Amino acid sequence: MNDVQSIPFQLGRNAFGKLIYSAPGEAEVHEGVVPVRAFPIAAPDTGIAIVSTDGRELAWIERLSDLPEAIRLLLEEELASREFLPEITKIKHVSVFASPSTWTVATSRGDALLVLKGEEDIRRIGESSLIIADTHGIQFLIRDLQKLDKTSRKLLDRFL
């Protein structure tokens, strides 16, 4: 387990809002670094790399919770701004039970319409998660099928 006091780097933002990374004992400061999740769906808070603009891994973070609060909040903010994967919380309406069909859904980012062109655009991720891709390439996540309400599960079952 990592000791919070032994985090071997500093993270901040420059005047342009880009993340900057520095490590004690290193003269080089890296601007424009990017946090990347190893398992964005299955384990979003574990296994995060800080990557330089040339793709080199600068730091590895086992768990976000191990970080000091200021660095953790900065990383969470940056990850949220880079990742667009709305989570479906309810399926409100499906136009037809054939493809293509238009779905009205409630998501973690508000209500949305998605057009499902075929059942092959619904992919299982693990036992109870799904990724649904719409015709515009936007991917929607259903994190846990069992947490959907009964009506949403019935509508979804018609396509699985």
PDB file of C-alpha atoms in Angstrom:
ATOM      1  CA  MET A   1       0.000   0.000   0.000  1.00  0.00           C
ATOM      2  CA  ASN A   2       1.318   3.427  -0.913  1.00  0.00           C
ATOM      3  CA  ASP A   3       1.996   5.928   1.812  1.00  0.00           C
ATOM      4  CA  VAL A   4       0.193   9.181   0.982  1.00  0.00           C
ATOM      5  CA  GLN A   5       3.241  11.166   2.130  1.00  0.00           C
ATOM      6  CA  SER A   6       5.553   9.408  -0.359  1.00  0.00           C
ATOM      7  CA  ILE A   7       3.917  10.498  -3.622  1.00  0.00           C
ATOM      8  CA  PRO A   8       7.000  10.999  -5.821  1.00  0.00           C
ATOM      9  CA  PHE A   9       5.649  13.813  -8.005  1.00  0.00           C
ATOM     10  CA  GLN A  10       3.793  17.110  -8.097  1.00  0.00           C
ATOM     11  CA  LEU A  11       0.917  17.977 -10.407  1.00  0.00           C
ATOM     12  CA  GLY A  12      -0.537  21.372 -11.249  1.00  0.00           C
ATOM     13  CA  ARG A  13      -1.841  23.499 -14.118  1.00  0.00           C
ATOM     14  CA  ASN A  14       0.004  26.077 -16.182  1.00  0.00           C
ATOM     15  CA  ALA A  15      -1.451  29.435 -17.271  1.00  0.00           C
ATOM     16  CA  PHE A  16      -3.105  27.731 -20.254  1.00  0.00           C
ATOM     17  CA  GLY A  17      -4.855  25.099 -18.106  1.00  0.00           C
ATOM     18  CA  LYS A  18      -2.610  22.219 -19.162  1.00  0.00           C
ATOM     19  CA  LEU A  19      -1.441  19.725 -16.573  1.00  0.00           C
ATOM     20  CA  ILE A  20       2.189  20.008 -15.567  1.00  0.00           C
ATOM     21  CA  TYR A  21       4.140  17.214 -13.904  1.00  0.00           C
ATOM     22  CA  SER A  22       7.356  17.463 -11.943  1.00  0.00           C
ATOM     23  CA  ALA A  23       9.286  14.996  -9.850  1.00  0.00           C
ATOM     24  CA  PRO A  24      11.738  15.812  -7.043  1.00  0.00           C
ATOM     25  CA  GLY A  25      15.318  15.509  -8.242  1.00  0.00           C
ATOM     26  CA  GLU A  26      14.359  15.868 -11.917  1.00  0.00           C
ATOM     27  CA  ALA A  27      15.148  19.129 -13.678  1.00  0.00           C
ATOM     28  CA  GLU A  28      12.577  18.575 -16.431  1.00  0.00           C
ATOM     29  CA  VAL A  29       8.996  19.750 -15.978  1.00  0.00           C
ATOM     30  CA  HIS A  30       6.526  18.028 -18.292  1.00  0.00           C
ATOM     31  CA  GLU A  31       3.691  20.164 -19.679  1.00  0.00           C
ATOM     32  CA  GLY A  32       0.527  18.773 -21.214  1.00  0.00           C
ATOM     33  CA  VAL A  33       0.636  15.427 -19.413  1.00  0.00           C
ATOM     34  CA  VAL A  34      -2.422  13.208 -19.604  1.00  0.00           C
ATOM     35  CA  PRO A  35      -3.908  10.833 -17.030  1.00  0.00           C
ATOM     36  CA  VAL A  36      -5.006   7.503 -18.520  1.00  0.00           C
ATOM     37  CA  ARG A  37      -7.105   4.871 -16.772  1.00  0.00           C
ATOM     38  CA  ALA A  38      -6.010   1.256 -17.202  1.00  0.00           C
ATOM     39  CA  PHE A  39      -9.524  -0.113 -16.606  1.00  0.00           C
ATOM     40  CA  PRO A  40     -11.963   2.793 -17.137  1.00  0.00           C
ATOM     41  CA  ILE A  41     -15.128   0.715 -16.744  1.00  0.00           C
ATOM     42  CA  ALA A  42     -14.267  -2.193 -14.481  1.00  0.00           C
ATOM     43  CA  ALA A  43     -12.024  -0.317 -12.027  1.00  0.00           C
ATOM     44  CA  PRO A  44     -12.075   3.428 -12.721  1.00  0.00           C
ATOM     45  CA  ASP A  45     -10.292   4.427  -9.509  1.00  0.00           C
ATOM     46  CA  THR A  46      -7.362   2.030  -9.783  1.00  0.00           C
ATOM     47  CA  GLY A  47      -4.459   1.826 -12.184  1.00  0.00           C
ATOM     48  CA  ILE A  48      -3.928   5.324 -13.566  1.00  0.00           C
ATOM     49  CA  ALA A  49      -0.866   6.356 -15.559  1.00  0.00           C
ATOM     50  CA  ILE A  50       0.430   9.892 -16.005  1.00  0.00           C
ATOM     51  CA  VAL A  51       1.665  10.011 -19.599  1.00  0.00           C
ATOM     52  CA  SER A  52       3.875  12.626 -21.286  1.00  0.00           C
ATOM     53  CA  THR A  53       3.019  14.226 -24.619  1.00  0.00           C
ATOM     54  CA  ASP A  54       5.345  11.743 -26.348  1.00  0.00           C
ATOM     55  CA  GLY A  55       3.475   8.781 -24.817  1.00  0.00           C
ATOM     56  CA  ARG A  56       6.012   7.930 -22.112  1.00  0.00           C
ATOM     57  CA  GLU A  57       4.660   6.857 -18.726  1.00  0.00           C
ATOM     58  CA  LEU A  58       5.913   9.242 -16.052  1.00  0.00           C
ATOM     59  CA  ALA A  59       4.051   7.886 -13.029  1.00  0.00           C
ATOM     60  CA  TRP A  60       1.775   5.009 -12.060  1.00  0.00           C
ATOM     61  CA  ILE A  61      -0.956   5.424  -9.465  1.00  0.00           C
ATOM     62  CA  GLU A  62      -2.368   2.266  -7.903  1.00  0.00           C
ATOM     63  CA  ARG A  63      -5.403   3.962  -6.331  1.00  0.00           C
ATOM     64  CA  LEU A  64      -6.711   7.519  -6.546  1.00  0.00           C
ATOM     65  CA  SER A  65      -7.588   7.323  -2.853  1.00  0.00           C
ATOM     66  CA  ASP A  66      -3.849   7.006  -2.033  1.00  0.00           C
ATOM     67  CA  LEU A  67      -3.155  10.509  -3.353  1.00  0.00           C
ATOM     68  CA  PRO A  68      -3.222  13.771  -1.430  1.00  0.00           C
ATOM     69  CA  GLU A  69      -6.594  15.456  -1.897  1.00  0.00           C
ATOM     70  CA  ALA A  70      -5.336  18.320  -4.095  1.00  0.00           C
ATOM     71  CA  ILE A  71      -3.679  15.966  -6.612  1.00  0.00           C
ATOM     72  CA  ARG A  72      -6.613  13.518  -6.517  1.00  0.00           C
ATOM     73  CA  LEU A  73      -9.135  16.289  -7.246  1.00  0.00           C
ATOM     74  CA  LEU A  74      -6.998  17.636 -10.081  1.00  0.00           C
ATOM     75  CA  LEU A  75      -6.757  14.173 -11.676  1.00  0.00           C
ATOM     76  CA  GLU A  76     -10.476  13.476 -11.250  1.00  0.00           C
ATOM     77  CA  GLU A  77     -11.291  16.827 -12.877  1.00  0.00           C
ATOM     78  CA  GLU A  78      -8.961  16.136 -15.809  1.00  0.00           C
ATOM     79  CA  LEU A  79     -10.255  12.588 -16.308  1.00  0.00           C
ATOM     80  CA  ALA A  80     -13.866  13.796 -16.256  1.00  0.00           C
ATOM     81  CA  SER A  81     -13.136  16.457 -18.873  1.00  0.00           C
ATOM     82  CA  ARG A  82     -11.457  13.929 -21.196  1.00  0.00           C
ATOM     83  CA  GLU A  83     -13.848  11.021 -20.857  1.00  0.00           C
ATOM     84  CA  PHE A  84     -17.322  11.192 -22.296  1.00  0.00           C
ATOM     85  CA  LEU A  85     -19.134   8.014 -21.417  1.00  0.00           C
ATOM     86  CA  PRO A  86     -22.614   8.874 -20.198  1.00  0.00           C
ATOM     87  CA  GLU A  87     -24.097   6.215 -17.961  1.00  0.00           C
ATOM     88  CA  ILE A  88     -27.678   5.166 -18.773  1.00  0.00           C
ATOM     89  CA  THR A  89     -29.772   5.182 -15.617  1.00  0.00           C
ATOM     90  CA  LYS A  90     -33.172   4.577 -17.244  1.00  0.00           C
ATOM     91  CA  ILE A  91     -34.552   3.663 -20.660  1.00  0.00           C
ATOM     92  CA  LYS A  92     -37.655   5.818 -21.031  1.00  0.00           C
ATOM     93  CA  HIS A  93     -38.866   4.872 -24.500  1.00  0.00           C
ATOM     94  CA  VAL A  94     -37.900   2.825 -27.555  1.00  0.00           C
ATOM     95  CA  SER A  95     -39.470   3.770 -30.905  1.00  0.00           C
ATOM     96  CA  VAL A  96     -39.656   0.227 -32.335  1.00  0.00           C
ATOM     97  CA  PHE A  97     -38.365  -3.193 -31.326  1.00  0.00           C
ATOM     98  CA  ALA A  98     -36.443  -3.592 -34.561  1.00  0.00           C
ATOM     99  CA  SER A  99     -33.330  -1.904 -35.823  1.00  0.00           C
ATOM    100  CA  PRO A 100     -32.782   0.910 -36.379  1.00  0.00           C
ATOM    101  CA  SER A 101     -34.619   2.291 -33.374  1.00  0.00           C
ATOM    102  CA  THR A 102     -34.548   5.545 -31.458  1.00  0.00           C
ATOM    103  CA  TRP A 103     -34.161   5.327 -27.702  1.00  0.00           C
ATOM    104  CA  THR A 104     -34.995   8.022 -25.176  1.00  0.00           C
ATOM    105  CA  VAL A 105     -32.774   7.517 -22.140  1.00  0.00           C
ATOM    106  CA  ALA A 106     -31.906   9.210 -18.875  1.00  0.00           C
ATOM    107  CA  THR A 107     -28.152   9.367 -18.319  1.00  0.00           C
ATOM    108  CA  SER A 108     -25.701  10.646 -15.746  1.00  0.00           C
ATOM    109  CA  ARG A 109     -25.343  13.708 -18.009  1.00  0.00           C
ATOM    110  CA  GLY A 110     -29.038  14.335 -18.632  1.00  0.00           C
ATOM    111  CA  ASP A 111     -31.657  12.983 -21.021  1.00  0.00           C
ATOM    112  CA  ALA A 112     -30.525  11.864 -24.460  1.00  0.00           C
ATOM    113  CA  LEU A 113     -31.747  10.341 -27.708  1.00  0.00           C
ATOM    114  CA  LEU A 114     -29.683   7.597 -29.258  1.00  0.00           C
ATOM    115  CA  VAL A 115     -30.222   5.714 -32.478  1.00  0.00           C
ATOM    116  CA  LEU A 116     -29.341   2.037 -32.323  1.00  0.00           C
ATOM    117  CA  LYS A 117     -28.655   0.746 -35.818  1.00  0.00           C
ATOM    118  CA  GLY A 118     -28.342  -2.913 -34.818  1.00  0.00           C
ATOM    119  CA  GLU A 119     -28.176  -5.323 -31.895  1.00  0.00           C
ATOM    120  CA  GLU A 120     -24.460  -5.765 -32.602  1.00  0.00           C
ATOM    121  CA  ASP A 121     -23.970  -2.230 -31.242  1.00  0.00           C
ATOM    122  CA  ILE A 122     -24.786  -3.518 -27.742  1.00  0.00           C
ATOM    123  CA  ARG A 123     -21.709  -5.149 -26.210  1.00  0.00           C
ATOM    124  CA  ARG A 124     -21.451  -6.960 -22.892  1.00  0.00           C
ATOM    125  CA  ILE A 125     -18.637  -5.874 -20.599  1.00  0.00           C
ATOM    126  CA  GLY A 126     -18.326  -8.410 -17.801  1.00  0.00           C
ATOM    127  CA  GLU A 127     -21.371 -10.022 -16.240  1.00  0.00           C
ATOM    128  CA  SER A 128     -23.679  -7.059 -15.721  1.00  0.00           C
ATOM    129  CA  SER A 129     -22.331  -4.108 -17.742  1.00  0.00           C
ATOM    130  CA  LEU A 130     -23.090  -3.043 -21.309  1.00  0.00           C
ATOM    131  CA  ILE A 131     -21.709  -0.520 -23.777  1.00  0.00           C
ATOM    132  CA  ILE A 132     -24.237   0.760 -26.321  1.00  0.00           C
ATOM    133  CA  ALA A 133     -22.919   2.641 -29.369  1.00  0.00           C
ATOM    134  CA  ASP A 134     -25.273   4.946 -31.240  1.00  0.00           C
ATOM    135  CA  THR A 135     -25.100   5.849 -34.935  1.00  0.00           C
ATOM    136  CA  HIS A 136     -22.994   8.964 -34.148  1.00  0.00           C
ATOM    137  CA  GLY A 137     -20.312   6.908 -32.422  1.00  0.00           C
ATOM    138  CA  ILE A 138     -21.208   8.026 -28.907  1.00  0.00           C
ATOM    139  CA  GLN A 139     -20.911   5.201 -26.429  1.00  0.00           C
ATOM    140  CA  PHE A 140     -23.282   4.858 -23.495  1.00  0.00           C
ATOM    141  CA  LEU A 141     -22.583   2.727 -20.445  1.00  0.00           C
ATOM    142  CA  ILE A 142     -24.969   0.611 -18.417  1.00  0.00           C
ATOM    143  CA  ARG A 143     -22.804  -0.131 -15.387  1.00  0.00           C
ATOM    144  CA  ASP A 144     -25.116  -2.670 -13.733  1.00  0.00           C
ATOM    145  CA  LEU A 145     -28.143  -4.192 -15.454  1.00  0.00           C
ATOM    146  CA  GLN A 146     -29.617  -5.179 -12.093  1.00  0.00           C
ATOM    147  CA  LYS A 147     -29.747  -1.541 -10.975  1.00  0.00           C
ATOM    148  CA  LEU A 148     -31.996  -0.537 -13.879  1.00  0.00           C
ATOM    149  CA  ASP A 149     -35.692  -0.332 -13.122  1.00  0.00           C
ATOM    150  CA  LYS A 150     -37.973  -3.174 -14.274  1.00  0.00           C
ATOM    151  CA  THR A 151     -39.346  -1.276 -17.288  1.00  0.00           C
ATOM    152  CA  SER A 152     -35.858  -0.408 -18.534  1.00  0.00           C
ATOM    153  CA  ARG A 153     -34.728  -4.025 -18.219  1.00  0.00           C
ATOM    154  CA  LYS A 154     -37.803  -5.243 -20.152  1.00  0.00           C
ATOM    155  CA  LEU A 155     -37.136  -2.786 -22.977  1.00  0.00           C
ATOM    156  CA  LEU A 156     -33.464  -3.732 -23.079  1.00  0.00           C
ATOM    157  CA  ASP A 157     -34.226  -7.488 -23.044  1.00  0.00           C
ATOM    158  CA  ARG A 158     -35.956  -7.103 -26.430  1.00  0.00           C
ATOM    159  CA  PHE A 159     -32.549  -6.245 -27.952  1.00  0.00           C
ATOM    160  CA  LEU A 160     -30.318  -8.722 -26.105  1.00  0.00           C
TER     161      LEU A 160
END
